[in-house]
Coordinates of C-alpha atoms in Angstrom, one line a residue:
Chain A
M1 CA 111.3 141.7 66.2
Q2 CA 108.7 139.0 66.6
R3 CA 108.7 137.7 69.9
I4 CA 108.0 133.9 70.1
Q5 CA 105.5 132.7 72.8
E6 CA 106.4 129.9 74.5
S7 CA 103.9 127.1 74.5
M8 CA 103.0 126.4 78.3
V9 CA 100.9 123.5 78.2
R10 CA 100.2 121.6 75.8
V11 CA 97.2 118.7 75.8
V12 CA 97.2 115.6 72.7
G13 CA 94.6 113.0 71.8
L14 CA 93.7 112.7 75.8
R15 CA 91.3 110.1 76.3
K16 CA 90.3 108.6 80.3
T17 CA 87.1 106.4 81.0
F18 CA 86.1 105.3 84.2
G19 CA 84.8 102.2 84.5
R20 CA 82.9 101.4 80.8
R21 CA 82.3 105.8 80.8
T22 CA 85.0 107.7 79.0
V23 CA 84.4 110.9 79.9
L24 CA 87.5 112.3 78.4
H25 CA 87.5 112.1 73.8
D26 CA 90.7 112.8 72.5
V27 CA 91.5 115.9 73.9
N28 CA 93.5 118.5 72.2
F29 CA 94.2 122.3 73.3
E30 CA 97.3 123.7 73.9
F31 CA 98.4 128.1 75.0
S32 CA 100.9 129.8 75.1
A33 CA 102.7 131.4 78.3
G34 CA 101.4 134.0 80.2
K35 CA 97.7 133.8 79.0
I36 CA 94.8 133.6 81.7
V37 CA 92.5 130.7 79.6
G38 CA 88.9 130.1 80.8
L39 CA 87.8 126.1 80.5
V40 CA 84.4 126.3 81.0
G41 CA 81.9 124.1 80.1
P42 CA 78.0 122.2 81.7
N43 CA 78.6 119.9 84.8
G44 CA 80.3 117.2 84.6
A45 CA 81.8 117.9 81.4
G46 CA 85.8 117.1 82.2
K47 CA 86.3 120.0 83.1
T48 CA 88.2 119.2 86.4
T49 CA 89.6 115.4 84.8
I50 CA 91.2 117.4 83.1
M51 CA 93.0 120.1 85.7
K52 CA 93.4 116.7 87.4
A53 CA 95.1 114.9 84.6
L54 CA 97.6 118.4 83.8
L55 CA 98.7 118.1 87.5
G56 CA 99.6 114.1 87.2
L57 CA 96.3 113.5 89.7
L58 CA 95.2 111.3 87.2
A59 CA 96.2 108.4 85.2
T60 CA 95.2 109.0 81.7
D61 CA 94.5 105.6 78.8
A62 CA 95.4 107.8 75.5
G63 CA 96.9 111.0 75.6
N64 CA 100.2 113.2 75.9
I65 CA 100.7 116.6 78.4
R66 CA 103.6 118.2 78.8
I67 CA 103.9 121.7 80.6
L68 CA 106.5 123.9 79.2
S69 CA 107.7 121.1 77.5
Q70 CA 108.0 118.5 80.1
P71 CA 105.8 115.6 80.8
V72 CA 103.5 115.2 83.1
S73 CA 101.8 112.1 83.6
V74 CA 101.2 110.5 87.4
T75 CA 104.5 108.9 88.4
T76 CA 106.3 111.9 86.5
H77 CA 105.6 115.5 87.2
T78 CA 108.7 117.4 88.3
V79 CA 107.3 120.3 87.1
V80 CA 104.0 120.3 88.6
T81 CA 106.0 120.0 91.6
Q82 CA 108.3 123.3 90.6
Q83 CA 106.0 125.9 88.3
V84 CA 102.7 125.3 89.2
G85 CA 99.9 125.8 91.7
A86 CA 96.6 124.5 92.4
L87 CA 92.9 124.8 93.8
I88 CA 91.3 121.6 92.8
E89 CA 87.7 121.2 93.7
R90 CA 87.6 122.8 97.1
P91 CA 90.8 123.9 99.2
A92 CA 92.9 121.6 101.1
I93 CA 93.1 123.1 104.6
Y94 CA 94.1 120.8 107.6
P95 CA 91.2 122.5 110.4
F96 CA 93.8 121.8 113.3
L97 CA 96.2 124.3 111.6
S98 CA 96.0 128.2 110.6
G99 CA 95.9 129.6 108.0
W100 CA 99.6 130.7 108.1
Q101 CA 101.2 127.2 109.3
H102 CA 99.2 126.5 106.0
L103 CA 101.0 128.7 104.0
Q104 CA 104.7 127.6 105.8
L105 CA 103.4 124.4 104.6
I106 CA 103.6 125.4 101.2
T107 CA 107.0 127.9 101.1
N108 CA 109.8 129.2 103.7
S109 CA 109.4 132.9 102.1
V110 CA 108.2 135.1 104.5
A111 CA 108.0 137.5 102.5
Q112 CA 105.8 135.3 99.9
M113 CA 103.2 134.6 102.9
K114 CA 103.1 137.8 104.1
W115 CA 102.6 139.5 99.9
V116 CA 99.9 137.1 100.1
V117 CA 98.6 137.6 103.1
Q118 CA 97.9 140.9 102.3
V119 CA 97.3 140.3 98.9
F120 CA 94.0 138.5 100.0
Q121 CA 93.2 140.8 103.1
M122 CA 94.0 138.3 105.0
E123 CA 95.4 139.9 108.0
H124 CA 93.1 139.5 110.5
Y125 CA 92.3 135.9 110.9
I126 CA 95.3 134.6 109.0
Y127 CA 96.7 133.2 112.6
R128 CA 93.2 131.3 113.5
P129 CA 92.8 127.8 113.3
A130 CA 91.6 127.7 109.5
K131 CA 88.5 124.9 111.5
R132 CA 86.6 128.5 112.5
Y133 CA 86.4 129.8 109.1
S134 CA 83.7 130.9 106.7
L135 CA 83.4 129.1 102.7
G136 CA 84.6 132.4 101.8
M137 CA 88.2 132.4 104.1
K138 CA 88.7 129.1 102.9
Q139 CA 88.6 129.5 99.8
K140 CA 90.8 132.7 100.1
L141 CA 92.9 130.5 101.9
G142 CA 93.1 127.8 99.1
I143 CA 94.2 130.6 96.0
A144 CA 96.8 132.4 98.8
M145 CA 98.4 128.4 98.4
A146 CA 98.0 128.0 94.6
L147 CA 99.8 131.6 94.6
V148 CA 102.2 131.7 97.6
N149 CA 105.3 130.0 95.5
R150 CA 104.8 131.9 92.6
P151 CA 104.3 129.5 90.5
R152 CA 104.4 130.7 86.7
L153 CA 101.5 128.1 86.3
V154 CA 98.1 127.9 88.0
I155 CA 95.4 126.2 88.1
L156 CA 91.8 127.3 89.5
D157 CA 89.1 125.1 89.7
E158 CA 85.9 127.5 90.1
P159 CA 88.4 130.2 92.4
M160 CA 84.8 132.3 92.7
N161 CA 83.2 130.0 94.7
G162 CA 81.9 131.8 98.3
L163 CA 84.1 135.1 97.2
D164 CA 82.1 138.0 98.3
P165 CA 81.8 140.3 95.4
Q166 CA 84.6 142.5 96.7
S167 CA 87.2 139.8 96.9
V168 CA 86.3 138.6 93.5
K169 CA 86.9 141.9 92.1
R170 CA 90.0 141.9 93.9
L171 CA 91.0 138.1 92.7
R172 CA 90.7 139.7 89.3
H173 CA 92.6 142.5 89.8
L174 CA 95.3 140.2 90.7
I175 CA 95.0 137.4 88.3
V176 CA 95.6 139.9 85.4
Q177 CA 98.2 141.3 87.5
L178 CA 100.4 138.0 87.5
A179 CA 99.5 137.6 84.0
R180 CA 101.0 140.9 82.6
E181 CA 104.3 140.3 85.1
G182 CA 104.4 136.7 83.1
T183 CA 102.1 134.4 85.0
T184 CA 99.7 131.8 83.2
F185 CA 96.0 130.9 84.1
L186 CA 93.5 128.4 83.5
I187 CA 90.6 128.5 85.2
S188 CA 87.1 126.8 85.3
S189 CA 83.8 128.9 86.6
H190 CA 80.3 129.0 86.2
I191 CA 80.2 132.4 86.7
L192 CA 81.0 133.2 82.8
S193 CA 79.8 137.4 83.8
E194 CA 83.3 137.1 85.3
L195 CA 85.6 135.0 83.8
E196 CA 84.4 137.1 80.3
K197 CA 86.5 139.8 82.3
I198 CA 90.5 138.7 82.5
I199 CA 90.7 135.7 80.0
D200 CA 92.2 136.2 76.7
T201 CA 91.2 132.7 75.4
V202 CA 88.1 130.2 76.3
I203 CA 87.9 126.6 76.3
L204 CA 84.5 125.1 75.5
I205 CA 84.0 121.2 77.2
D206 CA 81.1 119.2 76.3
Q207 CA 80.4 115.5 77.1
G208 CA 84.6 115.2 77.6
Q209 CA 85.4 116.5 74.0
V210 CA 87.1 120.3 73.4
L211 CA 84.2 122.2 70.9
L212 CA 86.6 125.2 70.4
Q213 CA 89.1 126.9 71.6
R214 CA 89.1 130.5 70.6
T215 CA 91.0 134.1 71.8
M216 CA 88.4 136.5 73.4
A217 CA 89.0 139.1 69.8
Q218 CA 87.9 135.8 67.9
F219 CA 84.8 135.3 70.1
Q220 CA 83.5 139.2 70.0
E221 CA 83.6 138.5 66.1
S222 CA 81.2 135.3 66.2
A223 CA 79.3 136.7 68.9
R224 CA 76.2 138.1 67.8
Q225 CA 74.7 141.6 67.9
S226 CA 71.6 143.0 67.4
L227 CA 69.6 146.5 67.7
M228 CA 66.5 146.9 70.2
I229 CA 64.3 150.2 68.5
R230 CA 61.4 151.5 70.6
T231 CA 59.1 154.4 68.6
M232 CA 55.4 155.7 68.9
E233 CA 54.4 153.8 66.1
N234 CA 56.0 150.0 66.4
A235 CA 53.3 148.6 64.4
R236 CA 54.1 151.3 61.1
A237 CA 57.6 151.0 61.9
L238 CA 57.7 147.5 61.4
R239 CA 56.1 147.7 58.1
V240 CA 58.5 150.1 56.6
L241 CA 62.0 148.6 57.9
L242 CA 60.4 145.4 56.4
Q243 CA 59.6 147.2 53.0
A244 CA 63.6 149.1 53.7
D245 CA 64.5 145.1 53.4
Y246 CA 65.5 145.2 57.7
P247 CA 65.7 141.4 59.5
V248 CA 63.2 143.1 61.8
I249 CA 60.7 141.2 64.3
Q250 CA 58.5 142.6 67.0
R251 CA 59.1 141.3 70.4
G252 CA 56.6 143.3 73.3
S253 CA 56.9 147.0 72.6
D254 CA 60.8 146.6 70.7
L255 CA 61.6 146.5 67.7
I256 CA 64.7 143.8 66.9
V257 CA 67.2 144.2 64.2
S258 CA 68.6 140.8 64.7
K259 CA 72.0 141.4 62.3
P260 CA 74.7 144.4 62.5
V261 CA 73.3 146.9 60.7
A262 CA 74.8 150.4 60.2
L263 CA 73.0 152.7 62.6
T264 CA 72.1 156.0 60.5
P265 CA 70.7 154.7 57.5
L266 CA 68.1 153.0 58.9
L267 CA 67.6 155.7 61.8
H268 CA 67.1 158.0 58.8
I269 CA 64.3 155.7 57.2
L270 CA 62.3 156.0 60.2
L271 CA 62.9 159.8 61.0
D272 CA 61.6 160.0 57.3
A273 CA 58.4 158.3 57.9
H274 CA 58.4 160.7 60.2
I275 CA 58.4 157.8 63.4
Q276 CA 59.5 159.6 66.3
I277 CA 61.7 157.5 68.3
L278 CA 61.4 156.8 71.9
K279 CA 65.0 154.5 72.6
V280 CA 67.7 153.2 70.6
N281 CA 69.9 150.1 72.2
Q282 CA 72.5 148.0 70.6
Y283 CA 73.0 144.2 72.0
Q284 CA 76.0 141.6 71.4
E285 CA 75.9 138.6 72.9
D286 CA 77.6 137.9 75.8
L287 CA 80.3 135.0 76.6
E288 CA 77.5 133.0 78.5
T289 CA 75.0 133.5 75.6
V290 CA 77.4 132.8 72.8
L291 CA 78.3 129.9 75.1
L292 CA 75.1 128.5 75.8
R293 CA 73.5 128.8 71.6
L294 CA 76.8 126.8 70.7
L295 CA 76.3 124.3 73.2
A296 CA 72.3 124.3 72.5
E297 CA 73.6 124.3 68.1
R298 CA 75.3 121.4 68.6
K299 CA 72.5 119.2 71.2
A300 CA 70.1 120.2 67.7
Chain B
M1 CA 111.8 112.8 100.9
G2 CA 113.3 114.2 104.0
Q3 CA 111.4 117.8 103.0
L4 CA 107.7 115.3 102.6
L5 CA 108.9 114.1 106.3
Q6 CA 110.0 118.0 107.4
Q7 CA 106.3 118.2 106.4
E8 CA 104.2 115.3 108.4
I9 CA 106.0 116.2 111.5
F10 CA 104.7 119.9 110.9
K11 CA 101.5 119.0 110.3
F12 CA 101.6 116.2 113.5
R13 CA 102.9 118.2 116.1
H14 CA 100.0 120.5 115.6
Q15 CA 97.3 118.5 116.3
R16 CA 96.2 118.2 119.7
L17 CA 96.2 113.8 119.7
A18 CA 100.2 114.2 119.5
W19 CA 100.2 116.4 122.9
L20 CA 97.3 114.6 124.5
A21 CA 98.6 110.6 123.6
P22 CA 101.7 110.8 126.2
V23 CA 99.3 112.7 128.9
I24 CA 96.4 109.5 128.4
L25 CA 99.2 107.1 128.7
V26 CA 100.6 109.0 131.6
L27 CA 97.8 109.2 133.6
L28 CA 97.0 104.9 133.0
Q29 CA 99.4 103.7 133.8
A30 CA 99.6 105.4 137.1
G31 CA 95.9 104.5 137.5
L32 CA 97.0 100.7 137.6
A33 CA 99.8 101.5 139.4
M34 CA 97.4 102.5 142.0
T35 CA 95.7 99.7 141.2
A36 CA 98.9 97.6 142.1
H37 CA 99.6 99.0 145.2
G38 CA 100.0 96.3 147.6
V39 CA 99.9 93.4 145.4
S40 CA 102.4 90.7 146.0
V41 CA 106.1 91.4 145.1
S42 CA 105.8 88.4 141.6
D43 CA 102.6 90.5 140.8
Q44 CA 104.3 93.8 141.0
K45 CA 107.0 92.5 139.0
F46 CA 105.2 91.3 136.0
Y47 CA 103.5 95.0 136.2
V48 CA 106.8 96.8 136.0
S49 CA 107.7 94.7 133.1
S50 CA 104.2 95.3 131.0
A51 CA 105.1 99.2 132.5
Y52 CA 101.9 99.1 134.5
G53 CA 99.9 98.0 131.4
G54 CA 101.4 100.8 129.5
F55 CA 102.6 98.7 126.4
Q56 CA 98.9 97.8 125.7
W57 CA 97.3 101.2 125.9
L58 CA 100.2 102.9 123.7
T59 CA 99.4 100.4 120.5
I60 CA 95.9 101.5 120.6
L61 CA 96.9 105.1 120.4
I62 CA 98.7 104.0 117.8
I63 CA 96.6 103.0 115.8
V64 CA 94.4 105.9 116.6
I65 CA 97.0 108.2 115.2
G66 CA 97.7 105.8 112.1
A67 CA 94.4 105.4 111.4
S68 CA 93.5 109.1 111.7
C69 CA 96.9 110.3 110.2
V70 CA 96.4 108.9 106.5
T71 CA 92.7 108.7 106.1
M72 CA 92.8 112.6 107.4
E73 CA 94.2 113.2 103.9
F74 CA 91.6 112.0 101.7
E75 CA 88.5 113.7 104.2
Y76 CA 90.3 116.7 104.4
G77 CA 90.9 116.4 100.3
T78 CA 94.7 117.5 101.2
I79 CA 96.0 114.5 99.7
K80 CA 95.7 116.3 95.9
Q81 CA 98.0 119.2 97.1
L82 CA 100.1 116.1 98.7
A83 CA 100.6 114.4 95.8
I84 CA 101.0 117.1 93.8
Q85 CA 104.4 117.8 95.7
V86 CA 105.4 114.5 94.8
N87 CA 106.5 112.2 91.9
H88 CA 105.6 109.4 93.5
R89 CA 102.7 109.0 96.1
W90 CA 103.9 106.3 97.9
T91 CA 106.5 108.1 99.5
I92 CA 104.4 110.3 101.2
F93 CA 102.7 106.4 102.4
V94 CA 106.2 105.6 103.5
G95 CA 106.9 109.2 104.9
K96 CA 103.3 108.8 107.2
Y97 CA 105.0 105.3 108.2
V98 CA 108.0 106.4 109.2
L99 CA 106.1 109.4 111.4
V100 CA 104.4 106.9 113.3
L101 CA 106.4 104.7 113.6
G102 CA 108.8 107.5 115.1
Y103 CA 106.4 109.1 117.5
S104 CA 106.0 105.1 119.1
V105 CA 109.5 105.4 119.9
L106 CA 108.5 108.8 121.5
L107 CA 106.2 107.4 123.3
H108 CA 107.7 103.9 124.4
G109 CA 110.3 106.6 126.2
V110 CA 107.5 108.5 127.7
V111 CA 106.1 105.1 129.0
I112 CA 109.6 103.5 130.5
L113 CA 110.5 107.3 132.2
M114 CA 106.2 106.6 133.7
T115 CA 107.5 103.1 134.9
L116 CA 110.6 104.1 136.7
L117 CA 108.9 107.2 138.1
L118 CA 105.5 104.7 138.6
K119 CA 108.1 102.3 140.1
G120 CA 110.0 103.9 142.8
S121 CA 107.2 105.3 143.9
S122 CA 104.4 102.6 144.0
G123 CA 107.0 99.6 144.0
R124 CA 109.3 99.8 146.1
N125 CA 109.6 96.4 147.6
C126 CA 111.3 95.0 144.5
S127 CA 114.6 96.3 142.8
W128 CA 115.3 96.2 139.7
Q129 CA 118.6 94.2 139.6
N130 CA 115.9 91.6 141.3
I131 CA 115.9 88.7 138.5
Y132 CA 112.4 88.3 136.6
L133 CA 112.3 86.4 133.0
Y134 CA 115.2 84.4 131.3
H135 CA 117.4 85.0 134.6
Q136 CA 117.0 88.2 133.9
S137 CA 117.1 91.6 136.0
L138 CA 113.9 93.4 136.1
L139 CA 115.5 96.6 134.7
T140 CA 116.6 94.5 131.2
N141 CA 113.1 92.5 131.2
L142 CA 110.9 96.0 131.5
V143 CA 112.9 97.6 127.9
T144 CA 113.2 93.9 126.5
N145 CA 110.0 94.1 126.8
A146 CA 109.5 97.7 124.7
A147 CA 111.8 96.5 122.2
L148 CA 109.6 93.8 121.7
D149 CA 106.6 96.2 121.1
M150 CA 108.3 98.1 119.4
Y151 CA 109.5 96.0 116.9
G152 CA 105.8 94.0 116.4
G153 CA 104.7 98.1 116.2
V154 CA 106.4 97.7 113.1
M155 CA 103.9 95.2 111.5
I156 CA 100.8 96.6 113.8
V157 CA 101.0 99.7 112.4
G158 CA 101.7 98.9 108.7
L159 CA 98.5 96.6 109.2
V160 CA 96.5 99.7 110.2
F161 CA 98.0 102.3 107.3
L162 CA 96.8 99.2 105.0
L163 CA 93.5 99.2 106.7
A164 CA 93.2 103.0 106.7
S165 CA 94.1 103.6 102.6
C166 CA 91.2 100.9 102.3
S167 CA 89.4 103.1 104.4
H168 CA 86.9 106.5 103.7
N169 CA 86.6 108.0 107.1
S170 CA 89.4 107.7 110.2
A171 CA 86.5 106.6 112.5
A172 CA 85.9 103.2 110.8
A173 CA 89.9 102.9 109.7
I174 CA 90.3 103.1 113.8
A175 CA 87.4 100.9 114.9
I176 CA 89.0 98.2 112.1
G177 CA 92.3 98.5 113.1
V178 CA 91.5 97.9 117.0
G179 CA 89.2 95.3 116.4
V180 CA 91.8 93.3 114.0
C181 CA 94.3 93.7 116.4
F182 CA 93.1 92.5 119.4
V183 CA 90.6 90.4 118.4
G184 CA 93.0 88.8 115.5
E185 CA 95.1 87.7 118.7
G186 CA 91.9 85.6 119.6
V187 CA 91.0 84.4 116.6
S188 CA 94.6 83.3 115.8
S189 CA 94.9 80.5 118.4
L190 CA 91.3 79.9 117.8
L191 CA 92.3 79.4 114.2
L192 CA 95.4 77.1 115.8
Q193 CA 93.7 74.7 117.7
S194 CA 90.5 74.0 115.5
F195 CA 92.6 73.0 112.3
K196 CA 95.6 70.8 113.7
S197 CA 96.6 69.5 110.5
L198 CA 97.1 72.8 109.1
L199 CA 99.7 74.3 112.1
P200 CA 102.4 74.2 110.3
V201 CA 101.2 77.1 107.4
M202 CA 98.6 78.2 109.9
K203 CA 101.5 78.8 112.5
W204 CA 102.6 81.9 110.5
N205 CA 99.2 83.9 110.0
P206 CA 99.6 87.4 110.8
F207 CA 97.5 87.8 114.0
N208 CA 99.9 85.2 115.3
M209 CA 102.3 87.3 115.4
F210 CA 100.5 89.7 117.4
F211 CA 102.0 87.4 120.2
L212 CA 105.7 88.4 120.1
Q213 CA 105.6 90.6 123.2
E214 CA 103.5 88.6 125.0
E215 CA 105.5 85.1 124.4
Y216 CA 108.1 86.5 125.7
G217 CA 106.5 88.0 128.8
N218 CA 104.8 84.4 129.6
P219 CA 107.3 81.8 127.8
S220 CA 105.1 78.8 127.8
Y221 CA 103.1 80.7 124.9
Q222 CA 105.1 79.3 122.6
Q223 CA 104.0 75.3 123.5
N224 CA 100.6 76.4 124.1
V225 CA 99.5 79.3 121.4
T226 CA 101.9 80.6 118.7
H227 CA 104.1 77.1 118.2
L228 CA 106.6 79.6 117.2
T229 CA 109.9 81.1 118.2
I230 CA 110.7 84.3 120.1
Q231 CA 112.8 84.3 116.4
Q232 CA 110.6 83.0 114.6
L233 CA 108.0 85.3 115.1
G234 CA 110.4 88.2 114.7
V235 CA 110.7 87.0 111.5
G236 CA 107.1 86.5 110.9
N237 CA 106.8 90.2 112.1
L238 CA 108.9 91.7 109.8
V239 CA 107.8 90.4 106.5
W240 CA 104.1 90.7 106.8
A241 CA 105.5 94.6 107.8
L242 CA 107.0 94.1 104.4
F243 CA 104.1 92.8 103.1
F244 CA 101.1 95.3 104.5
V245 CA 103.2 98.4 104.2
G246 CA 104.1 97.2 100.2
V247 CA 100.1 96.2 100.0
G248 CA 99.6 99.7 101.6
A249 CA 101.5 102.0 99.1
V250 CA 99.8 100.7 96.1
I251 CA 96.9 101.0 97.2
F252 CA 97.1 104.5 98.4
S253 CA 98.9 105.9 95.3
R254 CA 96.3 103.9 93.0
R255 CA 93.2 105.2 94.9
R256 CA 91.0 107.9 93.0
I257 CA 91.8 111.6 94.3

C-alpha cells in the first residue's frame, strides 16, 4: 500500500515588497512531513523573508501560506504557535536569564528541557546567565529553544553560525535523527557542504524568486561529472584521446575529460598507446558548485 | 493572555531592576525624611501625605521600567520569539502594560509602608488622625494621594509605552519618557497661560492631566493651572490612557521585526 505523505508547508504566489523594492516575486514551493529541506541562495535572496512569512512574522502583499493545511498570516498562525519551532537571524536571548530559564519560558516539561540540554552538551553552563555565553553557546541555546517542545516543523536560519565543528556534527546527527522520527526541517545555511550532508530537498532562491526545487537525488543526477587523468606523456595522451573523440582538455599537469565516460575503454586506449598512467580521479560537482553554476548561468 | 502574563512576570522578576527599584525608593524616601527632621508640623504633614517624595521617585522608576520593558524585546531580538507564540501581537503589548501597572501598585504599597515607618520614627509630633486637606485625616490624605498617583500612572505608563514602541533603544525611550512626563507639566501650563482664547480646548491636553495628584495636594491648581476639576482630570487621564495604549499597541503590532 502506498503511503500518502502529508503536506507540511505549501506556499503559493507569495509576494512581498518593502517600499518600492520587491523582495519576493511569486514564490511557490511545497514539501511534505519528515523532510529536511535546504533553503539556499545568495545574501539578500529572500531566505529570511520567506522564513519570517512562514512564521507569521511578516505581512505579505499577496500569496498564500499553509502549514499542515492551516493558513498562516500575521494575525492567524495558531498552527505556528502549536507546531513550529524556529531560530531566525539570531538567538532570542535575554542576557539576564540563564539558559535553563530560557527553556522554562518555552516549556513546562523538565524531561524535555533535560533532553535538549544533554543533546547539546550544555550541562556545564546552562544555569549561568546568558550574558556570559559565547556566540556558539548562544547559538546552541537558540537551537535548543526551537527544539525543546519537539515541534513538527523546525525552521532554522543559519543554525551552524558560530558553532564549532564538533557541535556542527552533533547538530547534523540530531537533525537527521529527528527527521527520521517525523520532524520536518527547513534550514537555510551558507555552509552548503554541511547542508548537503543532511538535506533531502533543496530550494534555490535568488532575487526573491524560487529558481528550482529538487530532491538531492535529482540534484546528483544533474551534477556534472568529470575525469582527471595524469600520465607520463600528457601531450601524447591528449592527442590519442582527441583522436578517439573524447572531450578532453589539458589543465596544468592533468588531462580533464569533461563528460561522464566509461573508464575501461578510455584506459585501454591509453594503455594500447603504451602511455603510463600515473593517476586517475573521478569528480562530481558538489551542491555548492552546482548552485553557483546555476546562479551564474541565470545571470548570463 | 494568562500564559503571556506569566512569562512576563517570570522575566521581570529575574531582572535586577525589579528588586532594586523598591530599595532605591526606600533609600530616597529615608533620605528626604532625614532632611525633614525638625520642620514645622504643617510641613511634616505635607511630607507625610506626599510619602516623603516617594510618589515622584516612583513615577521616574516606573517610566524607566516601562520603557525598558518594551524596548528590550526589540534590542535583544526576542520579539520574534514572542510574536510566534501569539496570534495578535498587541496582546504582548497589553500583557506588558498590565505587568507594569501591577508592579506600580506593588511599589505604591512599598511607598505607603515606608511612609508609615518613617512617620513613626521622624514625624512623631503629628498624628495620623490630624486633619489635613479636604478636612480629612493625614492617613486618608496619604492613601488618597497614593490612589491618585496610581491612577495617574495608568496614563503615564500608556504614554511611555507608546513612546517606547516608536523607539529603537531603551535609553532613548527612558530619556524621552522622563522628559515628556516632567517637562510636559510646564509646557501645558505655559500653553494655557499663553493661549487663553483656546483654553476650553487646550485644557484637555494630555500634559495637563499630569497634574491630577498635584491638584489634590494643592487645590488652588484648579483655578491657577489646570482649569479642570479633579473629576475632569480623572476622566481625561482615562481617555488619554486608552488613546495612548491603543495607538501604542497598533505601532507595536506593525513594527517591522
